[in-house]
Structures are given as C-alpha cells and as structure tokens.
Amino acid sequence: EVQLVESGGGLVQPGGSLRLSCAASGFTFSSSHMSWFRSAPCRGLEWLSSINSDGDTTYYAKSVKGRFTISQDSIAHIVYLQMDSLKPEDTAMYYCASRSVWGTCGIQPTHFQNWGQGTQVNVSS
C-alpha cells in the first residue's frame, strides 16, 4: 500500500520556523521525485518545491524561494520541508506528493501519482 504521511505542522508566530516531514512507503522511493504543495481557502493548490530522486536537484516556487528548503533522507524514505521566515500568508494545509517523471516546467497536480493527507500550518501571532 502506497503511503505518504506528513507531520510537523502546527502554530507558529510570524518570522518563525517549522520543519515538515513526509514519510513514504509502498513504492520505489529511489525512482520517485518528491514535491510539496499547499492549499488554502480561496487560493487553490499551489506547488512549492520539488526534489529529484537522486536528491541533488531542487526547484522552488518564487513565493517560497530563499525561505523554504526541500531535502530528503533517501535511506529512511523521508522528505523534508524546512520553512523559515514564515508569514501569515503561509498558513495552509501542506501536502507531499510523488511522481515518476521529473520536470520543472508547468508543474501540475495531475503529474503526481501519490499524495499524503496533509499537515496544517498556521502562522499567526
């Protein structure tokens, strides 16, 4: 059974940090490319960042570049999203997803085969 399980969300003050984790199982992690998305009311599903299966290439949306860092533990099959300098507009449900084909142009949710259930991040004072 394919599973992606996110954790690490919570309430944080503006300017603070959180690290999200996504534990993967049930598929070949070594040949899968992982990404993070988020969804907030009235804003739809937004792609944030991707990392390739080798873990040596990363890609970020402009909205988070320089503040968020994606990484992975290829042995433990965990993908991380380190989020720094958080802003109230970062409040959202955060999801990890996996895809079998790498690409950096026109990333769409339909490109991803597996999704987690999400973890909520609230940035508020």
Tab-separated table of N, CA, C and O in Angstrom, residues 2-125:
chain	number	residue	atom	x	y	z
A	2	VAL	N	0.599	2.123	-0.951
A	2	VAL	CA	1.334	3.380	-1.026
A	2	VAL	C	0.880	4.309	0.095
A	2	VAL	O	-0.309	4.498	0.316
A	3	GLN	N	1.849	4.863	0.802
A	3	GLN	CA	1.524	5.815	1.859
A	3	GLN	C	2.515	6.971	1.851
A	3	GLN	O	3.718	6.775	1.719
A	4	LEU	N	1.966	8.154	1.979
A	4	LEU	CA	2.740	9.363	2.228
A	4	LEU	C	2.124	10.001	3.456
A	4	LEU	O	0.937	10.352	3.435
A	5	VAL	N	2.896	10.127	4.515
A	5	VAL	CA	2.366	10.620	5.779
A	5	VAL	C	3.142	11.858	6.199
A	5	VAL	O	4.320	11.774	6.553
A	6	GLU	N	2.450	12.986	6.171
A	6	GLU	CA	3.079	14.245	6.568
A	6	GLU	C	2.955	14.466	8.070
A	6	GLU	O	1.997	14.001	8.703
A	7	SER	N	3.901	15.188	8.615
A	7	SER	CA	3.860	15.580	10.021
A	7	SER	C	4.687	16.845	10.191
A	7	SER	O	5.404	17.257	9.284
A	8	GLY	N	4.557	17.454	11.366
A	8	GLY	CA	5.364	18.620	11.689
A	8	GLY	C	4.651	19.947	11.620
A	8	GLY	O	5.229	20.989	11.942
A	9	GLY	N	3.409	19.937	11.195
A	9	GLY	CA	2.658	21.182	11.146
A	9	GLY	C	2.294	21.673	12.540
A	9	GLY	O	2.502	20.985	13.540
A	10	GLY	N	1.749	22.868	12.592
A	10	GLY	CA	1.345	23.441	13.869
A	10	GLY	C	1.196	24.936	13.786
A	10	GLY	O	1.145	25.510	12.701
A	11	LEU	N	1.152	25.551	14.956
A	11	LEU	CA	1.011	27.001	15.060
A	11	LEU	C	2.379	27.629	15.324
A	11	LEU	O	3.103	27.182	16.235
A	12	VAL	N	2.709	28.637	14.560
A	12	VAL	CA	3.992	29.320	14.724
A	12	VAL	C	3.776	30.806	14.524
A	12	VAL	O	2.886	31.225	13.769
A	13	GLN	N	4.582	31.609	15.192
A	13	GLN	CA	4.477	33.059	15.046
A	13	GLN	C	5.156	33.519	13.766
A	13	GLN	O	6.073	32.857	13.267
A	14	PRO	N	4.714	34.651	13.237
A	14	PRO	CA	5.401	35.208	12.057
A	14	PRO	C	6.891	35.364	12.316
A	14	PRO	O	7.305	35.786	13.405
A	15	GLY	N	7.677	34.990	11.314
A	15	GLY	CA	9.121	35.022	11.456
A	15	GLY	C	9.713	33.737	11.977
A	15	GLY	O	10.943	33.558	11.954
A	16	GLY	N	8.857	32.835	12.435
A	16	GLY	CA	9.323	31.571	12.992
A	16	GLY	C	9.607	30.529	11.932
A	16	GLY	O	9.523	30.791	10.722
A	17	SER	N	9.924	29.316	12.404
A	17	SER	CA	10.292	28.217	11.521
A	17	SER	C	9.547	26.946	11.899
A	17	SER	O	9.162	26.759	13.057
A	18	LEU	N	9.367	26.099	10.912
A	18	LEU	CA	8.839	24.756	11.099
A	18	LEU	C	9.547	23.845	10.114
A	18	LEU	O	9.947	24.287	9.036
A	19	ARG	N	9.645	22.579	10.487
A	19	ARG	CA	10.137	21.575	9.554
A	19	ARG	C	9.083	20.502	9.389
A	19	ARG	O	8.707	19.831	10.352
A	20	LEU	N	8.607	20.366	8.160
A	20	LEU	CA	7.642	19.329	7.832
A	20	LEU	C	8.366	18.077	7.365
A	20	LEU	O	9.417	18.161	6.727
A	21	SER	N	7.783	16.942	7.681
A	21	SER	CA	8.313	15.653	7.242
A	21	SER	C	7.250	14.897	6.472
A	21	SER	O	6.055	15.054	6.738
A	22	CYS	N	7.702	14.078	5.549
A	22	CYS	CA	6.799	13.224	4.771
A	22	CYS	C	7.443	11.847	4.677
A	22	CYS	O	8.462	11.688	4.001
A	23	ALA	N	6.859	10.891	5.364
A	23	ALA	CA	7.371	9.519	5.348
A	23	ALA	C	6.697	8.734	4.240
A	23	ALA	O	5.464	8.672	4.182
A	24	ALA	N	7.508	8.155	3.367
A	24	ALA	CA	6.996	7.451	2.195
A	24	ALA	C	7.187	5.949	2.333
A	24	ALA	O	8.208	5.477	2.850
A	25	SER	N	6.201	5.202	1.845
A	25	SER	CA	6.304	3.754	1.839
A	25	SER	C	5.389	3.190	0.767
A	25	SER	O	4.471	3.866	0.295
A	26	GLY	N	5.659	1.949	0.368
A	26	GLY	CA	4.789	1.267	-0.569
A	26	GLY	C	5.077	1.513	-2.035
A	26	GLY	O	4.332	1.050	-2.899
A	27	PHE	N	6.145	2.259	-2.336
A	27	PHE	CA	6.540	2.462	-3.721
A	27	PHE	C	8.047	2.654	-3.761
A	27	PHE	O	8.699	2.800	-2.722
A	28	THR	N	8.598	2.677	-4.973
A	28	THR	CA	10.046	2.746	-5.120
A	28	THR	C	10.516	4.184	-4.955
A	28	THR	O	10.504	4.982	-5.892
A	29	PHE	N	10.926	4.507	-3.748
A	29	PHE	CA	11.335	5.879	-3.427
A	29	PHE	C	12.530	6.312	-4.273
A	29	PHE	O	12.587	7.469	-4.704
A	30	SER	N	13.425	5.396	-4.550
A	30	SER	CA	14.664	5.744	-5.250
A	30	SER	C	14.437	6.180	-6.687
A	30	SER	O	15.315	6.787	-7.298
A	31	SER	N	13.279	5.879	-7.238
A	31	SER	CA	12.985	6.306	-8.605
A	31	SER	C	11.830	7.291	-8.663
A	31	SER	O	11.266	7.536	-9.734
A	32	SER	N	11.481	7.847	-7.528
A	32	SER	CA	10.375	8.804	-7.453
A	32	SER	C	10.897	10.192	-7.122
A	32	SER	O	11.861	10.345	-6.379
A	33	HIS	N	10.239	11.166	-7.694
A	33	HIS	CA	10.585	12.563	-7.448
A	33	HIS	C	9.510	13.152	-6.542
A	33	HIS	O	8.317	13.036	-6.815
A	34	MET	N	9.960	13.813	-5.484
A	34	MET	CA	9.037	14.267	-4.449
A	34	MET	C	8.824	15.770	-4.515
A	34	MET	O	9.710	16.530	-4.932
A	35	SER	N	7.645	16.186	-4.091
A	35	SER	CA	7.313	17.611	-4.099
A	35	SER	C	6.440	17.962	-2.907
A	35	SER	O	5.834	17.077	-2.289
A	36	TRP	N	6.383	19.244	-2.640
A	36	TRP	CA	5.466	19.782	-1.643
A	36	TRP	C	4.513	20.761	-2.310
A	36	TRP	O	4.925	21.548	-3.168
A	37	PHE	N	3.264	20.683	-1.887
A	37	PHE	CA	2.218	21.614	-2.309
A	37	PHE	C	1.565	22.181	-1.049
A	37	PHE	O	1.742	21.670	0.048
A	38	ARG	N	0.771	23.218	-1.243
A	38	ARG	CA	-0.074	23.703	-0.155
A	38	ARG	C	-1.399	24.170	-0.712
A	38	ARG	O	-1.502	24.524	-1.890
A	39	SER	N	-2.385	24.166	0.163
A	39	SER	CA	-3.727	24.576	-0.230
A	39	SER	C	-4.321	25.430	0.878
A	39	SER	O	-4.243	25.083	2.057
A	40	ALA	N	-4.872	26.561	0.492
A	40	ALA	CA	-5.525	27.457	1.435
A	40	ALA	C	-6.851	27.907	0.846
A	40	ALA	O	-7.007	27.945	-0.382
A	41	PRO	N	-7.793	28.268	1.704
A	41	PRO	CA	-9.093	28.729	1.197
A	41	PRO	C	-8.930	29.875	0.205
A	41	PRO	O	-8.155	30.805	0.441
A	42	CYS	N	-9.628	29.768	-0.912
A	42	CYS	CA	-9.638	30.794	-1.951
A	42	CYS	C	-8.316	30.917	-2.706
A	42	CYS	O	-8.181	31.821	-3.535
A	43	ARG	N	-7.353	30.029	-2.439
A	43	ARG	CA	-6.068	30.136	-3.142
A	43	ARG	C	-5.722	28.896	-3.944
A	43	ARG	O	-4.751	28.885	-4.665
A	44	GLY	N	-6.521	27.854	-3.802
A	44	GLY	CA	-6.261	26.660	-4.590
A	44	GLY	C	-5.006	25.931	-4.158
A	44	GLY	O	-4.383	26.247	-3.142
A	45	LEU	N	-4.638	24.939	-4.959
A	45	LEU	CA	-3.480	24.105	-4.677
A	45	LEU	C	-2.259	24.720	-5.347
A	45	LEU	O	-2.243	24.933	-6.554
A	46	GLU	N	-1.250	25.013	-4.550
A	46	GLU	CA	-0.053	25.700	-5.022
A	46	GLU	C	1.164	24.787	-4.896
A	46	GLU	O	1.470	24.287	-3.813
A	47	TRP	N	1.872	24.585	-5.987
A	47	TRP	CA	3.131	23.844	-5.939
A	47	TRP	C	4.189	24.721	-5.280
A	47	TRP	O	4.283	25.919	-5.570
A	48	LEU	N	5.000	24.126	-4.409
A	48	LEU	CA	6.014	24.867	-3.673
A	48	LEU	C	7.441	24.489	-4.051
A	48	LEU	O	8.293	25.365	-4.232
A	49	SER	N	7.705	23.194	-4.087
A	49	SER	CA	9.087	22.771	-4.256
A	49	SER	C	9.140	21.322	-4.700
A	49	SER	O	8.247	20.538	-4.374
A	50	SER	N	10.197	20.989	-5.435
A	50	SER	CA	10.429	19.623	-5.867
A	50	SER	C	11.880	19.238	-5.657
A	50	SER	O	12.773	20.096	-5.697
A	51	ILE	N	12.099	17.949	-5.465
A	51	ILE	CA	13.438	17.391	-5.371
A	51	ILE	C	13.470	16.132	-6.220
A	51	ILE	O	12.503	15.356	-6.226
A	52	ASN	N	14.558	15.936	-6.959
A	52	ASN	CA	14.598	14.772	-7.832
A	52	ASN	C	14.949	13.519	-7.033
A	52	ASN	O	15.306	13.581	-5.855
A	53	SER	N	14.841	12.375	-7.693
A	53	SER	CA	15.006	11.104	-6.993
A	53	SER	C	16.404	10.944	-6.399
A	53	SER	O	16.563	10.296	-5.359
A	54	ASP	N	17.402	11.536	-7.025
A	54	ASP	CA	18.770	11.450	-6.506
A	54	ASP	C	19.011	12.405	-5.344
A	54	ASP	O	20.030	12.293	-4.655
A	55	GLY	N	18.102	13.351	-5.186
A	55	GLY	CA	18.254	14.322	-4.112
A	55	GLY	C	19.254	15.414	-4.386
A	55	GLY	O	19.606	16.180	-3.478
A	56	ASP	N	19.719	15.524	-5.632
A	56	ASP	CA	20.758	16.513	-5.916
A	56	ASP	C	20.262	17.692	-6.749
A	56	ASP	O	21.047	18.573	-7.096
A	57	THR	N	18.983	17.708	-7.051
A	57	THR	CA	18.409	18.832	-7.791
A	57	THR	C	17.118	19.260	-7.116
A	57	THR	O	16.244	18.424	-6.843
A	58	THR	N	17.018	20.541	-6.829
A	58	THR	CA	15.816	21.077	-6.193
A	58	THR	C	15.280	22.250	-6.989
A	58	THR	O	16.012	22.876	-7.773
A	59	TYR	N	14.043	22.538	-6.788
A	59	TYR	CA	13.358	23.575	-7.555
A	59	TYR	C	12.288	24.186	-6.667
A	59	TYR	O	11.615	23.468	-5.923
A	60	TYR	N	12.136	25.522	-6.727
A	60	TYR	CA	11.233	26.220	-5.818
A	60	TYR	C	10.331	27.200	-6.552
A	60	TYR	O	10.730	27.830	-7.536
A	61	ALA	N	9.143	27.370	-6.011
A	61	ALA	CA	8.273	28.445	-6.466
A	61	ALA	C	8.838	29.775	-5.972
A	61	ALA	O	9.476	29.841	-4.913
A	62	LYS	N	8.569	30.828	-6.702
A	62	LYS	CA	9.084	32.147	-6.340
A	62	LYS	C	8.590	32.579	-4.968
A	62	LYS	O	9.289	33.282	-4.241
A	63	SER	N	7.392	32.134	-4.603
A	63	SER	CA	6.784	32.566	-3.345
A	63	SER	C	7.524	32.050	-2.115
A	63	SER	O	7.385	32.616	-1.025
A	64	VAL	N	8.318	30.997	-2.284
A	64	VAL	CA	8.997	30.407	-1.128
A	64	VAL	C	10.508	30.329	-1.297
A	64	VAL	O	11.217	29.970	-0.354
A	65	LYS	N	11.012	30.637	-2.481
A	65	LYS	CA	12.449	30.531	-2.721
A	65	LYS	C	13.215	31.439	-1.785
A	65	LYS	O	12.863	32.598	-1.611
A	66	GLY	N	14.222	30.882	-1.153
A	66	GLY	CA	15.013	31.630	-0.198
A	66	GLY	C	14.523	31.507	1.229
A	66	GLY	O	15.242	31.853	2.173
A	67	ARG	N	13.299	31.012	1.404
A	67	ARG	CA	12.748	30.820	2.753
A	67	ARG	C	12.528	29.343	3.079
A	67	ARG	O	12.659	28.947	4.239
A	68	PHE	N	12.179	28.551	2.076
A	68	PHE	CA	11.908	27.134	2.266
A	68	PHE	C	13.037	26.305	1.631
A	68	PHE	O	13.602	26.699	0.604
A	69	THR	N	13.312	25.159	2.257
A	69	THR	CA	14.331	24.255	1.744
A	69	THR	C	13.805	22.831	1.747
A	69	THR	O	13.364	22.337	2.794
A	70	ILE	N	13.841	22.192	0.579
A	70	ILE	CA	13.427	20.794	0.471
A	70	ILE	C	14.666	19.908	0.543
A	70	ILE	O	15.726	20.264	0.009
A	71	SER	N	14.506	18.778	1.203
A	71	SER	CA	15.599	17.809	1.280
A	71	SER	C	15.001	16.435	1.494
A	71	SER	O	13.790	16.306	1.722
A	72	GLN	N	15.852	15.418	1.381
A	72	GLN	CA	15.331	14.076	1.609
A	72	GLN	C	16.378	13.182	2.230
A	72	GLN	O	17.580	13.408	2.088
A	73	ASP	N	15.897	12.208	2.966
A	73	ASP	CA	16.726	11.129	3.503
A	73	ASP	C	16.389	9.894	2.671
A	73	ASP	O	15.336	9.282	2.856
A	74	SER	N	17.252	9.578	1.735
A	74	SER	CA	16.969	8.508	0.782
A	74	SER	C	17.003	7.123	1.431
A	74	SER	O	16.447	6.175	0.878
A	75	ILE	N	17.644	7.019	2.572
A	75	ILE	CA	17.686	5.742	3.278
A	75	ILE	C	16.392	5.524	4.053
A	75	ILE	O	15.791	4.448	4.004
A	76	ALA	N	15.965	6.557	4.746
A	76	ALA	CA	14.753	6.461	5.567
A	76	ALA	C	13.484	6.730	4.772
A	76	ALA	O	12.381	6.525	5.289
A	77	HIS	N	13.639	7.163	3.516
A	77	HIS	CA	12.487	7.477	2.657
A	77	HIS	C	11.624	8.586	3.268
A	77	HIS	O	10.402	8.450	3.393
A	78	ILE	N	12.275	9.653	3.660
A	78	ILE	CA	11.582	10.805	4.230
A	78	ILE	C	11.970	12.051	3.447
A	78	ILE	O	13.143	12.256	3.133
A	79	VAL	N	10.992	12.871	3.155
A	79	VAL	CA	11.216	14.156	2.514
A	79	VAL	C	10.885	15.247	3.526
A	79	VAL	O	9.897	15.140	4.267
A	80	TYR	N	11.709	16.281	3.541
A	80	TYR	CA	11.531	17.359	4.495
A	80	TYR	C	11.253	18.672	3.774
A	80	TYR	O	11.668	18.875	2.632
A	81	LEU	N	10.577	19.549	4.471
A	81	LEU	CA	10.441	20.927	4.010
A	81	LEU	C	10.748	21.822	5.199
A	81	LEU	O	9.943	21.932	6.130
A	82	GLN	N	11.912	22.423	5.180
A	82	GLN	CA	12.299	23.383	6.204
A	82	GLN	C	11.733	24.736	5.820
A	82	GLN	O	12.033	25.240	4.720
A	83	MET	N	10.929	25.304	6.695
A	83	MET	CA	10.264	26.569	6.400
A	83	MET	C	10.743	27.625	7.393
A	83	MET	O	10.511	27.484	8.606
A	84	ASP	N	11.392	28.635	6.895
A	84	ASP	CA	11.912	29.721	7.726
A	84	ASP	C	11.236	31.039	7.345
A	84	ASP	O	10.624	31.150	6.283
A	85	SER	N	11.376	32.024	8.212
A	85	SER	CA	10.802	33.357	7.970
A	85	SER	C	9.337	33.254	7.566
A	85	SER	O	8.898	33.866	6.587
A	86	LEU	N	8.599	32.488	8.316
A	86	LEU	CA	7.205	32.238	7.966
A	86	LEU	C	6.364	33.500	8.076
A	86	LEU	O	6.592	34.359	8.945
A	87	LYS	N	5.392	33.593	7.180
A	87	LYS	CA	4.493	34.738	7.098
A	87	LYS	C	3.053	34.259	7.287
A	87	LYS	O	2.751	33.088	7.020
A	88	PRO	N	2.164	35.136	7.695
A	88	PRO	CA	0.755	34.719	7.828
A	88	PRO	C	0.190	34.122	6.548
A	88	PRO	O	-0.628	33.200	6.612
A	89	GLU	N	0.641	34.602	5.407
A	89	GLU	CA	0.139	34.065	4.139
A	89	GLU	C	0.657	32.668	3.816
A	89	GLU	O	0.236	32.053	2.837
A	90	ASP	N	1.560	32.140	4.662
A	90	ASP	CA	1.995	30.757	4.519
A	90	ASP	C	1.016	29.790	5.192
A	90	ASP	O	1.173	28.568	5.094
A	91	THR	N	0.025	30.322	5.883
A	91	THR	CA	-0.986	29.479	6.517
A	91	THR	C	-1.719	28.658	5.468
A	91	THR	O	-2.282	29.210	4.513
A	92	ALA	N	-1.690	27.348	5.633
A	92	ALA	CA	-2.278	26.456	4.630
A	92	ALA	C	-2.164	25.012	5.111
A	92	ALA	O	-1.491	24.726	6.106
A	93	MET	N	-2.809	24.128	4.370
A	93	MET	CA	-2.583	22.701	4.519
A	93	MET	C	-1.458	22.330	3.561
A	93	MET	O	-1.520	22.699	2.375
A	94	TYR	N	-0.467	21.642	4.077
A	94	TYR	CA	0.705	21.289	3.281
A	94	TYR	C	0.676	19.798	2.950
A	94	TYR	O	0.448	18.966	3.843
A	95	TYR	N	0.944	19.491	1.672
A	95	TYR	CA	0.896	18.114	1.191
A	95	TYR	C	2.218	17.734	0.524
A	95	TYR	O	2.821	18.566	-0.176
A	96	CYS	N	2.611	16.492	0.694
A	96	CYS	CA	3.694	15.976	-0.135
A	96	CYS	C	3.091	15.058	-1.189
A	96	CYS	O	1.994	14.510	-1.019
A	97	ALA	N	3.810	14.939	-2.290
A	97	ALA	CA	3.340	14.141	-3.408
A	97	ALA	C	4.538	13.563	-4.145
A	97	ALA	O	5.638	14.121	-4.093
A	98	SER	N	4.297	12.459	-4.840
A	98	SER	CA	5.372	11.833	-5.599
A	98	SER	C	4.958	11.666	-7.064
A	98	SER	O	3.771	11.516	-7.376
A	99	ARG	N	5.961	11.716	-7.952
A	99	ARG	CA	5.732	11.496	-9.366
A	99	ARG	C	6.876	10.686	-9.928
A	99	ARG	O	7.975	10.689	-9.373
A	100	SER	N	6.623	10.050	-11.046
A	100	SER	CA	7.630	9.182	-11.640
A	100	SER	C	8.443	9.878	-12.720
A	100	SER	O	9.503	9.381	-13.113
A	101	VAL	N	7.953	11.019	-13.193
A	101	VAL	CA	8.637	11.741	-14.266
A	101	VAL	C	9.070	13.105	-13.744
A	101	VAL	O	8.264	13.865	-13.192
A	102	TRP	N	10.333	13.440	-13.924
A	102	TRP	CA	10.860	14.722	-13.476
A	102	TRP	C	10.610	15.800	-14.510
A	102	TRP	O	10.725	15.575	-15.706
A	103	GLY	N	10.283	16.977	-14.047
A	103	GLY	CA	10.127	18.122	-14.928
A	103	GLY	C	10.012	19.371	-14.088
A	103	GLY	O	9.573	19.323	-12.929
A	104	THR	N	10.404	20.497	-14.648
A	104	THR	CA	10.353	21.749	-13.909
A	104	THR	C	9.510	22.798	-14.608
A	104	THR	O	9.407	23.922	-14.147
A	105	CYS	N	8.907	22.431	-15.715
A	105	CYS	CA	8.106	23.387	-16.462
A	105	CYS	C	6.631	23.021	-16.360
A	105	CYS	O	6.234	21.893	-16.651
A	106	GLY	N	5.833	24.000	-15.925
A	106	GLY	CA	4.400	23.751	-15.887
A	106	GLY	C	3.991	22.619	-14.980
A	106	GLY	O	3.187	21.760	-15.368
A	107	ILE	N	4.523	22.599	-13.773
A	107	ILE	CA	4.208	21.532	-12.817
A	107	ILE	C	2.733	21.619	-12.447
A	107	ILE	O	2.246	22.662	-12.017
A	108	GLN	N	2.032	20.503	-12.601
A	108	GLN	CA	0.607	20.432	-12.299
A	108	GLN	C	0.335	19.284	-11.329
A	108	GLN	O	1.018	18.256	-11.380
A	109	PRO	N	-0.673	19.427	-10.484
A	109	PRO	CA	-1.014	18.334	-9.564
A	109	PRO	C	-1.298	17.017	-10.273
A	109	PRO	O	-1.043	15.945	-9.723
A	110	THR	N	-1.800	17.096	-11.497
A	110	THR	CA	-2.122	15.874	-12.238
A	110	THR	C	-0.882	15.077	-12.620
A	110	THR	O	-0.987	13.921	-13.027
A	111	HIS	N	0.294	15.674	-12.494
A	111	HIS	CA	1.537	14.973	-12.806
A	111	HIS	C	1.942	14.008	-11.694
A	111	HIS	O	2.869	13.223	-11.877
A	112	PHE	N	1.256	14.067	-10.555
A	112	PHE	CA	1.676	13.319	-9.372
A	112	PHE	C	0.752	12.136	-9.123
A	112	PHE	O	-0.481	12.258	-9.186
A	113	GLN	N	1.357	10.992	-8.818
A	113	GLN	CA	0.598	9.754	-8.660
A	113	GLN	C	0.156	9.515	-7.212
A	113	GLN	O	-0.880	8.895	-6.985
A	114	ASN	N	0.929	9.992	-6.281
A	114	ASN	CA	0.646	9.702	-4.880
A	114	ASN	C	0.640	10.970	-4.045
A	114	ASN	O	1.487	11.854	-4.253
A	115	TRP	N	-0.277	11.029	-3.096
A	115	TRP	CA	-0.453	12.203	-2.241
A	115	TRP	C	-0.607	11.785	-0.779
A	115	TRP	O	-1.195	10.741	-0.482
A	116	GLY	N	-0.123	12.645	0.103
A	116	GLY	CA	-0.375	12.455	1.521
A	116	GLY	C	-1.678	13.112	1.936
A	116	GLY	O	-2.375	13.731	1.118
A	117	GLN	N	-1.993	12.990	3.212
A	117	GLN	CA	-3.255	13.522	3.724
A	117	GLN	C	-3.133	14.976	4.168
A	117	GLN	O	-4.142	15.633	4.411
A	118	GLY	N	-1.911	15.456	4.298
A	118	GLY	CA	-1.690	16.861	4.627
A	118	GLY	C	-1.412	17.111	6.099
A	118	GLY	O	-1.789	16.319	6.970
A	119	THR	N	-0.729	18.209	6.345
A	119	THR	CA	-0.491	18.682	7.705
A	119	THR	C	-0.721	20.190	7.716
A	119	THR	O	-0.281	20.902	6.816
A	120	GLN	N	-1.441	20.670	8.720
A	120	GLN	CA	-1.856	22.072	8.769
A	120	GLN	C	-0.778	22.940	9.388
A	120	GLN	O	-0.222	22.617	10.447
A	121	VAL	N	-0.505	24.045	8.729
A	121	VAL	CA	0.425	25.052	9.247
A	121	VAL	C	-0.337	26.352	9.433
A	121	VAL	O	-0.992	26.832	8.499
A	122	ASN	N	-0.261	26.903	10.624
A	122	ASN	CA	-0.896	28.191	10.929
A	122	ASN	C	0.173	29.153	11.401
A	122	ASN	O	0.894	28.875	12.365
A	123	VAL	N	0.263	30.285	10.708
A	123	VAL	CA	1.236	31.320	11.068
A	123	VAL	C	0.458	32.521	11.581
A	123	VAL	O	-0.229	33.204	10.817
A	124	SER	N	0.559	32.749	12.869
A	124	SER	CA	-0.242	33.812	13.475
A	124	SER	C	0.390	34.237	14.790
A	124	SER	O	0.991	33.427	15.501
A	125	SER	N	0.209	35.508	15.112
A	125	SER	CA	0.680	35.999	16.398
A	125	SER	C	-0.434	35.935	17.435
A	125	SER	O	-0.231	36.283	18.595
